[in-house]
Amino acid sequence: MSIHTEIKKVTTETLRKMKQKGEKITMLTAYDFTTAKMVDAGGVDTILVGDSAANVMAGYSTTLPITLDQMIYHAQSVVRGVQRALVIVDLPFGTYQSNPEKALESAIRIMKETDANAIKLEGGAEAADAIKKIVDAGIPVMGHLGLTPQSINQFGGYGLRAKEEAEAEKLIADALLLQAMGCFGVVLEKIPAALAQRVTAQLAIPTIGIGAGVHCDGQVLVYHDMVGMNEGFAPKFLRKYLNLYTEITGAVSTYVKDVKEQNFPSVSESY
């Protein structure tokens, strides 16, 4: 029997054992109670309350505007819908970059006010002081390297990262540093598959890929993208398992038609 099926509640230790056994880890985002309940029931191992909520829930073009209070609200909603999956919450932009004390305060608020299981933050050596402070306080931390969306203005776009050897070597060094500081895992976003394979082989902690090839220890997608709710968003790494945009707009159109033509509610739907 796989670890995935025998575990009643996924923990960071579960993920470590899955890597050791070569069992792939699954992760999806969720930002609300109803979605979290469905994603958890579907058997996903980890749920990320991502700062991508700024994009898919609030309509911003970047993840930068979302606040700590808003992330806490989303995380509270998600945790109430989850029984089994490990729930990880993003520290949003501006809550950990300025100093380690603020980083720890932000992480403590998330853990105390949401009952989530872990936090995630972006960056390698430049985030080291913040990560160490949080880990030393007993809070599980997942790292995030490669394309780090909170640095999008510095990058100048959402293109592939670490194509050149210098950036690739820094990413490997950062991944090893994150492990040494006690991170329980690391997200690798939009980097060459061969580099992700190198990093994964060198780490004892699991890697979770998005646009980073099949050799990562696990995969993550944004739920809204995976079920096809975002029309027109189709990066190379995305596989759409449904086309809910068409399904939902079609259902709404039918509802509008039924109401206009007095076909809804029917006699059987009236009191």
Tab-separated table of C-alpha atoms in Angstrom:
chain	number	residue	atom	x	y	z
A	1	MET	CA	0.000	0.000	0.000
A	2	SER	CA	1.281	3.486	-0.816
A	3	ILE	CA	1.907	6.058	1.888
A	4	HIS	CA	-0.668	8.248	0.130
A	5	THR	CA	-3.511	5.795	0.806
A	6	GLU	CA	-2.568	4.639	4.306
A	7	ILE	CA	-2.162	8.086	5.910
A	8	LYS	CA	-5.179	9.646	7.634
A	9	LYS	CA	-3.570	13.081	7.991
A	10	VAL	CA	-0.646	14.173	5.838
A	11	THR	CA	2.275	15.783	7.688
A	12	THR	CA	5.679	17.106	6.651
A	13	GLU	CA	7.081	13.748	7.784
A	14	THR	CA	4.683	12.004	5.382
A	15	LEU	CA	6.169	13.976	2.490
A	16	ARG	CA	9.699	13.062	3.555
A	17	LYS	CA	8.773	9.366	3.600
A	18	MET	CA	7.089	9.660	0.199
A	19	LYS	CA	10.313	11.032	-1.290
A	20	GLN	CA	12.314	8.226	0.295
A	21	LYS	CA	9.989	5.627	-1.233
A	22	GLY	CA	9.881	7.372	-4.614
A	23	GLU	CA	6.136	8.024	-4.301
A	24	LYS	CA	5.065	11.207	-6.072
A	25	ILE	CA	3.471	14.040	-4.059
A	26	THR	CA	0.404	15.934	-5.281
A	27	MET	CA	-0.413	19.574	-4.535
A	28	LEU	CA	-3.179	21.905	-5.675
A	29	THR	CA	-4.146	25.395	-4.590
A	30	ALA	CA	-7.388	26.272	-2.825
A	31	TYR	CA	-8.628	29.589	-1.470
A	32	ASP	CA	-12.099	28.832	-0.085
A	33	PHE	CA	-14.023	26.246	1.972
A	34	THR	CA	-16.017	24.640	-0.851
A	35	THR	CA	-13.055	24.177	-3.178
A	36	ALA	CA	-10.813	22.919	-0.364
A	37	LYS	CA	-13.401	20.313	0.592
A	38	MET	CA	-13.547	18.989	-2.990
A	39	VAL	CA	-9.774	19.035	-3.497
A	40	ASP	CA	-9.240	17.214	-0.200
A	41	ALA	CA	-11.923	14.640	-1.042
A	42	GLY	CA	-10.189	14.072	-4.384
A	43	GLY	CA	-7.165	12.755	-2.504
A	44	VAL	CA	-4.541	15.471	-3.004
A	45	ASP	CA	-1.654	15.244	-0.540
A	46	THR	CA	-1.051	18.952	0.033
A	47	ILE	CA	-3.127	22.088	-0.438
A	48	LEU	CA	-1.404	25.417	-1.013
A	49	VAL	CA	-3.261	28.555	-0.002
A	50	GLY	CA	-1.243	30.508	-2.523
A	51	ASP	CA	-0.772	34.233	-2.904
A	52	SER	CA	-1.983	33.421	-6.426
A	53	ALA	CA	-5.345	34.230	-4.806
A	54	ALA	CA	-4.430	37.785	-5.789
A	55	ASN	CA	-4.723	36.711	-9.431
A	56	VAL	CA	-7.538	34.167	-9.551
A	57	MET	CA	-9.742	35.440	-6.711
A	58	ALA	CA	-9.148	39.208	-6.808
A	59	GLY	CA	-8.219	39.830	-10.448
A	60	TYR	CA	-4.827	41.463	-9.903
A	61	SER	CA	-2.170	41.059	-12.597
A	62	THR	CA	0.500	40.098	-10.021
A	63	THR	CA	0.585	38.481	-6.573
A	64	LEU	CA	1.998	41.621	-4.935
A	65	PRO	CA	-1.178	43.385	-3.712
A	66	ILE	CA	-2.595	40.628	-1.481
A	67	THR	CA	-2.241	41.340	2.253
A	68	LEU	CA	-1.483	39.153	5.244
A	69	ASP	CA	-5.035	39.668	6.568
A	70	GLN	CA	-6.460	38.518	3.242
A	71	MET	CA	-4.200	35.451	3.175
A	72	ILE	CA	-5.325	34.600	6.707
A	73	TYR	CA	-8.982	34.877	5.658
A	74	HIS	CA	-8.422	32.524	2.698
A	75	ALA	CA	-6.439	30.080	4.847
A	76	GLN	CA	-9.110	30.006	7.577
A	77	SER	CA	-11.713	29.182	4.931
A	78	VAL	CA	-9.567	26.393	3.450
A	79	VAL	CA	-8.644	24.743	6.755
A	80	ARG	CA	-12.323	24.427	7.686
A	81	GLY	CA	-12.845	22.308	4.568
A	82	VAL	CA	-9.840	19.978	4.942
A	83	GLN	CA	-9.598	16.696	6.824
A	84	ARG	CA	-6.562	14.949	5.329
A	85	ALA	CA	-4.285	17.145	3.219
A	86	LEU	CA	-1.342	19.146	4.578
A	87	VAL	CA	-2.278	22.834	4.336
A	88	ILE	CA	0.531	25.260	3.442
A	89	VAL	CA	0.025	29.037	3.362
A	90	ASP	CA	2.060	31.575	1.381
A	91	LEU	CA	3.614	34.494	3.223
A	92	PRO	CA	2.609	37.410	0.969
A	93	PHE	CA	4.934	40.054	-0.422
A	94	GLY	CA	6.134	42.561	2.186
A	95	THR	CA	5.548	40.348	5.229
A	96	TYR	CA	9.027	38.820	5.512
A	97	GLN	CA	11.513	40.654	3.257
A	98	SER	CA	12.261	43.638	5.492
A	99	ASN	CA	13.489	41.895	8.643
A	100	PRO	CA	13.424	38.461	10.343
A	101	GLU	CA	11.323	39.673	13.284
A	102	LYS	CA	8.527	40.805	10.975
A	103	ALA	CA	8.814	37.512	9.108
A	104	LEU	CA	8.363	35.540	12.324
A	105	GLU	CA	5.433	37.702	13.418
A	106	SER	CA	3.747	37.122	10.046
A	107	ALA	CA	4.301	33.359	10.216
A	108	ILE	CA	3.037	33.178	13.804
A	109	ARG	CA	-0.148	35.031	12.850
A	110	ILE	CA	-0.836	32.553	10.070
A	111	MET	CA	-0.244	29.525	12.284
A	112	LYS	CA	-2.235	30.866	15.261
A	113	GLU	CA	-5.159	32.364	13.369
A	114	THR	CA	-5.693	29.747	10.645
A	115	ASP	CA	-4.670	26.373	12.149
A	116	ALA	CA	-2.726	25.673	8.949
A	117	ASN	CA	0.174	23.214	9.007
A	118	ALA	CA	3.043	25.149	7.399
A	119	ILE	CA	4.044	28.314	5.552
A	120	LYS	CA	5.834	28.910	2.253
A	121	LEU	CA	8.017	31.808	1.229
A	122	GLU	CA	10.076	32.730	-1.805
A	123	GLY	CA	13.836	33.127	-2.178
A	124	GLY	CA	17.128	31.490	-1.276
A	125	ALA	CA	20.124	33.134	0.393
A	126	GLU	CA	18.387	36.529	0.409
A	127	ALA	CA	15.580	35.083	2.566
A	128	ALA	CA	17.885	33.038	4.806
A	129	ASP	CA	17.582	35.168	7.949
A	130	ALA	CA	13.786	35.122	7.787
A	131	ILE	CA	13.662	31.373	7.158
A	132	LYS	CA	16.025	30.586	10.038
A	133	LYS	CA	14.012	32.741	12.432
A	134	ILE	CA	10.748	31.005	11.483
A	135	VAL	CA	12.177	27.466	11.507
A	136	ASP	CA	13.848	28.080	14.879
A	137	ALA	CA	10.412	28.996	16.256
A	138	GLY	CA	9.153	25.533	15.315
A	139	ILE	CA	7.138	26.542	12.266
A	140	PRO	CA	7.482	24.269	9.198
A	141	VAL	CA	8.719	26.193	6.145
A	142	MET	CA	8.595	25.277	2.464
A	143	GLY	CA	10.932	27.183	0.154
A	144	HIS	CA	10.281	28.420	-3.398
A	145	LEU	CA	12.975	28.860	-6.057
A	146	GLY	CA	13.177	29.520	-9.794
A	147	LEU	CA	10.421	31.818	-11.024
A	148	THR	CA	9.375	33.581	-7.821
A	149	PRO	CA	6.283	35.646	-8.703
A	150	GLN	CA	6.792	38.169	-5.885
A	151	SER	CA	9.989	39.250	-7.705
A	152	ILE	CA	8.241	39.652	-11.049
A	153	ASN	CA	9.125	43.324	-11.418
A	154	GLN	CA	12.785	42.457	-10.943
A	155	PHE	CA	12.598	39.608	-13.465
A	156	GLY	CA	10.637	41.666	-15.992
A	157	GLY	CA	8.334	38.799	-16.954
A	158	TYR	CA	7.198	35.241	-16.324
A	159	GLY	CA	9.788	33.538	-18.543
A	160	LEU	CA	11.855	30.428	-17.873
A	161	ARG	CA	14.417	30.883	-15.092
A	162	ALA	CA	17.918	29.434	-14.561
A	163	LYS	CA	18.632	28.791	-18.246
A	164	GLU	CA	22.172	30.119	-17.837
A	165	GLU	CA	24.753	28.198	-15.816
A	166	ALA	CA	25.384	30.979	-13.265
A	167	GLU	CA	21.709	31.214	-12.266
A	168	ALA	CA	21.420	27.414	-12.301
A	169	GLU	CA	24.380	27.064	-9.914
A	170	LYS	CA	22.904	29.698	-7.602
A	171	LEU	CA	19.576	27.829	-7.593
A	172	ILE	CA	21.306	24.581	-6.611
A	173	ALA	CA	23.230	26.374	-3.858
A	174	ASP	CA	20.032	28.039	-2.636
A	175	ALA	CA	18.185	24.705	-2.574
A	176	LEU	CA	20.941	23.123	-0.484
A	177	LEU	CA	20.895	26.166	1.821
A	178	LEU	CA	17.115	25.895	2.301
A	179	GLN	CA	17.565	22.241	3.230
A	180	ALA	CA	20.397	23.043	5.641
A	181	MET	CA	18.247	25.664	7.383
A	182	GLY	CA	15.498	23.129	8.011
A	183	CYS	CA	12.957	23.671	5.216
A	184	PHE	CA	10.856	20.536	4.751
A	185	GLY	CA	10.509	20.980	0.990
A	186	VAL	CA	10.956	23.382	-1.904
A	187	VAL	CA	8.823	24.456	-4.861
A	188	LEU	CA	10.736	24.677	-8.156
A	189	GLU	CA	8.886	26.914	-10.615
A	190	LYS	CA	9.503	27.234	-14.352
A	191	ILE	CA	13.068	25.972	-14.600
A	192	PRO	CA	14.609	23.506	-17.094
A	193	ALA	CA	13.574	19.912	-16.374
A	194	ALA	CA	17.213	18.757	-16.369
A	195	LEU	CA	18.083	21.300	-13.663
A	196	ALA	CA	15.078	20.284	-11.563
A	197	GLN	CA	16.236	16.679	-11.858
A	198	ARG	CA	19.725	17.670	-10.636
A	199	VAL	CA	18.309	19.570	-7.661
A	200	THR	CA	15.890	16.780	-6.744
A	201	ALA	CA	18.702	14.198	-6.785
A	202	GLN	CA	20.879	16.320	-4.476
A	203	LEU	CA	18.204	17.035	-1.864
A	204	ALA	CA	16.913	14.810	0.916
A	205	ILE	CA	13.816	17.019	1.163
A	206	PRO	CA	11.060	16.819	-1.486
A	207	THR	CA	10.859	19.109	-4.499
A	208	ILE	CA	7.469	20.171	-5.858
A	209	GLY	CA	7.553	21.270	-9.479
A	210	ILE	CA	5.445	23.587	-11.586
A	211	GLY	CA	6.785	23.843	-15.103
A	212	ALA	CA	9.877	21.967	-13.932
A	213	GLY	CA	9.490	18.538	-15.520
A	214	VAL	CA	8.554	15.069	-14.341
A	215	HIS	CA	11.583	14.325	-12.159
A	216	CYS	CA	10.526	16.502	-9.207
A	217	ASP	CA	9.220	14.608	-6.182
A	218	GLY	CA	5.779	16.119	-6.719
A	219	GLN	CA	3.722	18.515	-8.817
A	220	VAL	CA	1.567	21.569	-8.109
A	221	LEU	CA	-0.979	23.405	-10.232
A	222	VAL	CA	-3.355	26.265	-9.528
A	223	TYR	CA	-6.792	24.671	-9.120
A	224	HIS	CA	-8.573	27.268	-11.267
A	225	ASP	CA	-6.117	26.620	-14.102
A	226	MET	CA	-6.297	22.825	-13.811
A	227	VAL	CA	-10.102	22.750	-14.078
A	228	GLY	CA	-10.144	25.285	-16.922
A	229	MET	CA	-11.833	28.224	-15.208
A	230	ASN	CA	-9.342	30.769	-16.579
A	231	GLU	CA	-10.095	31.196	-20.253
A	232	GLY	CA	-7.070	32.134	-22.320
A	233	PHE	CA	-4.452	31.095	-19.754
A	234	ALA	CA	-2.532	28.237	-21.351
A	235	PRO	CA	1.177	28.066	-20.443
A	236	LYS	CA	3.124	25.067	-21.723
A	237	PHE	CA	3.232	23.379	-18.303
A	238	LEU	CA	-0.548	23.454	-17.734
A	239	ARG	CA	-2.740	20.418	-18.350
A	240	LYS	CA	-6.459	21.269	-18.183
A	241	TYR	CA	-8.480	18.369	-16.785
A	242	LEU	CA	-11.813	20.144	-17.308
A	243	ASN	CA	-13.129	23.146	-19.238
A	244	LEU	CA	-15.270	24.711	-16.516
A	245	TYR	CA	-15.290	28.150	-18.117
A	246	THR	CA	-17.384	26.828	-20.999
A	247	GLU	CA	-19.475	24.589	-18.728
A	248	ILE	CA	-20.291	27.351	-16.244
A	249	THR	CA	-20.993	30.124	-18.766
A	250	GLY	CA	-23.204	27.649	-20.638
A	251	ALA	CA	-25.132	26.803	-17.468
A	252	VAL	CA	-25.573	30.503	-16.644
A	253	SER	CA	-26.839	31.201	-20.182
A	254	THR	CA	-29.368	28.389	-19.873
A	255	TYR	CA	-30.519	29.695	-16.486
A	256	VAL	CA	-30.956	33.210	-17.900
A	257	LYS	CA	-32.968	31.823	-20.828
A	258	ASP	CA	-35.193	29.731	-18.532
A	259	VAL	CA	-35.966	32.681	-16.261
A	260	LYS	CA	-36.678	35.046	-19.173
A	261	GLU	CA	-39.031	32.515	-20.788
A	262	GLN	CA	-40.688	31.654	-17.449
A	263	ASN	CA	-39.516	28.045	-17.621
A	264	PHE	CA	-37.961	28.438	-14.176
A	265	PRO	CA	-39.223	27.875	-11.560
A	266	SER	CA	-41.650	25.126	-12.626
A	267	VAL	CA	-44.707	24.050	-10.670
A	268	SER	CA	-42.658	21.269	-9.018
A	269	GLU	CA	-40.041	23.841	-7.991
A	270	SER	CA	-42.616	26.116	-6.358
A	271	TYR	CA	-44.186	25.948	-2.892
